[in-house]
XYZ file of C-alpha atoms in Angstrom:
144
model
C 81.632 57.590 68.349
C 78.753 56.051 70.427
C 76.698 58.582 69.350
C 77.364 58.133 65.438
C 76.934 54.369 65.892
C 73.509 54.598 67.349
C 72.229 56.921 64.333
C 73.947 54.651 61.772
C 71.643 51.683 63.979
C 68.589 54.194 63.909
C 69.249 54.792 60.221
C 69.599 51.015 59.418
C 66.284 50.657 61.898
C 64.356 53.191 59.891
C 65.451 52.149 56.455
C 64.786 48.599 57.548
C 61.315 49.654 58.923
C 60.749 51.825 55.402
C 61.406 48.586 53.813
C 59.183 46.136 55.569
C 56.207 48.685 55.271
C 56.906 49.403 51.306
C 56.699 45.145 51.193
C 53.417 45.118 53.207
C 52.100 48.044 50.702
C 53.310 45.415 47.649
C 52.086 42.546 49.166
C 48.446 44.339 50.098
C 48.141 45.970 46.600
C 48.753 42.385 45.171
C 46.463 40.212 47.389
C 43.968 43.756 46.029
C 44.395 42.798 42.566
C 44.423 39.268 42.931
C 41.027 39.344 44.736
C 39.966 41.414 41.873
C 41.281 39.165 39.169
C 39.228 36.180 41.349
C 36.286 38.326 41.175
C 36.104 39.441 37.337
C 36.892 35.885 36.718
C 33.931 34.356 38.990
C 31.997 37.342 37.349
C 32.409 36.512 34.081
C 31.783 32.746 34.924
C 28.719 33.994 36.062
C 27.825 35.865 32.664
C 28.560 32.645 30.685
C 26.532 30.319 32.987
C 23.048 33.151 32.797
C 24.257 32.638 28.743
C 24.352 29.028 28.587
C 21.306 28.791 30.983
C 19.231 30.905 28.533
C 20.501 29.314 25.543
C 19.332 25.843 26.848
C 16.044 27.441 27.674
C 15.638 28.396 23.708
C 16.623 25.855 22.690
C 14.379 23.552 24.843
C 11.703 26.199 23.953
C 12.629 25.403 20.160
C 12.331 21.538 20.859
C 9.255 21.684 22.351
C 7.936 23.747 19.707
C 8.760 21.726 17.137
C 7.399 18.507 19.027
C 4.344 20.210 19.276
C 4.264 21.069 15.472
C 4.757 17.633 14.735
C 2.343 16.299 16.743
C -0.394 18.559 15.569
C 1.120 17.789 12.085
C 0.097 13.987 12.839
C -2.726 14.673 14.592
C -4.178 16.349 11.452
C -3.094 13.752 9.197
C -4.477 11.078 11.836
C -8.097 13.019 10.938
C -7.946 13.601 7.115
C -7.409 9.734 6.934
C -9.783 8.854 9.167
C -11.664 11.639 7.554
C -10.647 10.162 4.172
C -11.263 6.328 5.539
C -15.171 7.506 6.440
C -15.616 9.141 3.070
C -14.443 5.911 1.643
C -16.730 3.569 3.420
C -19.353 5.800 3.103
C -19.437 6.041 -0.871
C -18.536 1.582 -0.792
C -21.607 1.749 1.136
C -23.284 3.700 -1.182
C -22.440 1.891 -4.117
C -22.853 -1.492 -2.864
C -26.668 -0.087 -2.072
C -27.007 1.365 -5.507
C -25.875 -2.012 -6.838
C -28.224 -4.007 -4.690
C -31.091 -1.155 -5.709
C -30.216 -1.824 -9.456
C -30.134 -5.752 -8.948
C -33.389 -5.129 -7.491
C -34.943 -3.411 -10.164
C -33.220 -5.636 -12.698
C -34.654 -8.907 -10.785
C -38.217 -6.682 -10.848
C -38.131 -5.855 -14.619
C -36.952 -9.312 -15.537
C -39.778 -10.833 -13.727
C -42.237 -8.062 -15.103
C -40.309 -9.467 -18.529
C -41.136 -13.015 -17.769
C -44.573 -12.458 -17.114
C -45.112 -10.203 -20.429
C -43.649 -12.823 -22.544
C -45.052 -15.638 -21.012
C -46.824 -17.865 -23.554
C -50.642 -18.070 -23.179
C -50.559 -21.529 -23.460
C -48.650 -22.059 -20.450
C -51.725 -20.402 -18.597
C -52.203 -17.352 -17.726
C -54.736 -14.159 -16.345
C -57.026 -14.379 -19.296
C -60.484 -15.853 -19.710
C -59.729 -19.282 -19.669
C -56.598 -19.648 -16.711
C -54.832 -22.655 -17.167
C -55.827 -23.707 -20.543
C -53.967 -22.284 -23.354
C -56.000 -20.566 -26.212
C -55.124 -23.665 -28.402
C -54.351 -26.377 -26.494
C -57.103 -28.795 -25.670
C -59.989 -27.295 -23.574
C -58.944 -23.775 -24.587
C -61.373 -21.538 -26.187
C -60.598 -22.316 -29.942
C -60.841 -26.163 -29.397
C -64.317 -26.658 -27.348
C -66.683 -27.492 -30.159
C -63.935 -29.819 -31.864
């Protein structure tokens, strides 16, 4: 009897110790695949931060791109008005100096004018300067 109660205690011992060590198998094959779940996860964290890190990259790329498009835009416009603002003054310039050329020549021909139609009488380059052909000491009137 002492004999079969000390195999029915080894037999509890053993199943007891079969149990605990199929527990520690369970409870090392889940800490495995929890650690594994931790690590795809952090992995994949990983993946999207690379993604969103190059994606902010572009899109700063993009930005300044596009600033730099503008501002050349500008600075081209910036130099065809001031291109446009030169061509401007220049032909004013020329026009006010055409003007002042054609007053000039007006003022010129007018006088030139003045002097052609000027009245002998009122003195002029001939013979007798001063004295009109028929006004009294002119040419016509000495012996009268």
């Amino acid at each position: 009897a002492a004999q079969l109660f000390q195999q029915q205690k080894a037999a509890e011992a053993a199943k007891a110790a079969q149990q605990q060590q199929q527990q520690w198998i369970r409870t090392q094959q889940q800490k495995a695949t929890e650690a594994a779940q931790a690590k795809r996860a952090e992995a994949v964290k990983a993946a999207e931060a690379a993604r969103l890190a190059v994606q902010q990259r572009q899109q700063q790329a993009q930005q300044m791109q596009e600033q730099h498009k503008k501002a050349a835009q500008a600075h081209a416009a910036q130099r065809q008005a001031a291109t446009q603002q030169l061509y401007q003054r220049q032909q004013a310039a020329q026009q006010q100096q055409q003007a002042q050329e054609q007053a000039r020549q007006q003022a010129a021909m007018r006088e030139q004018l003045a002097k052609q139609q000027q009245p002998q009488e009122k003195g002029g380059k001939g013979a007798f300067p001063g004295k009109g052909a028929y006004t009294k000491g002119g040419p016509y009137t000495q012996g009268k």
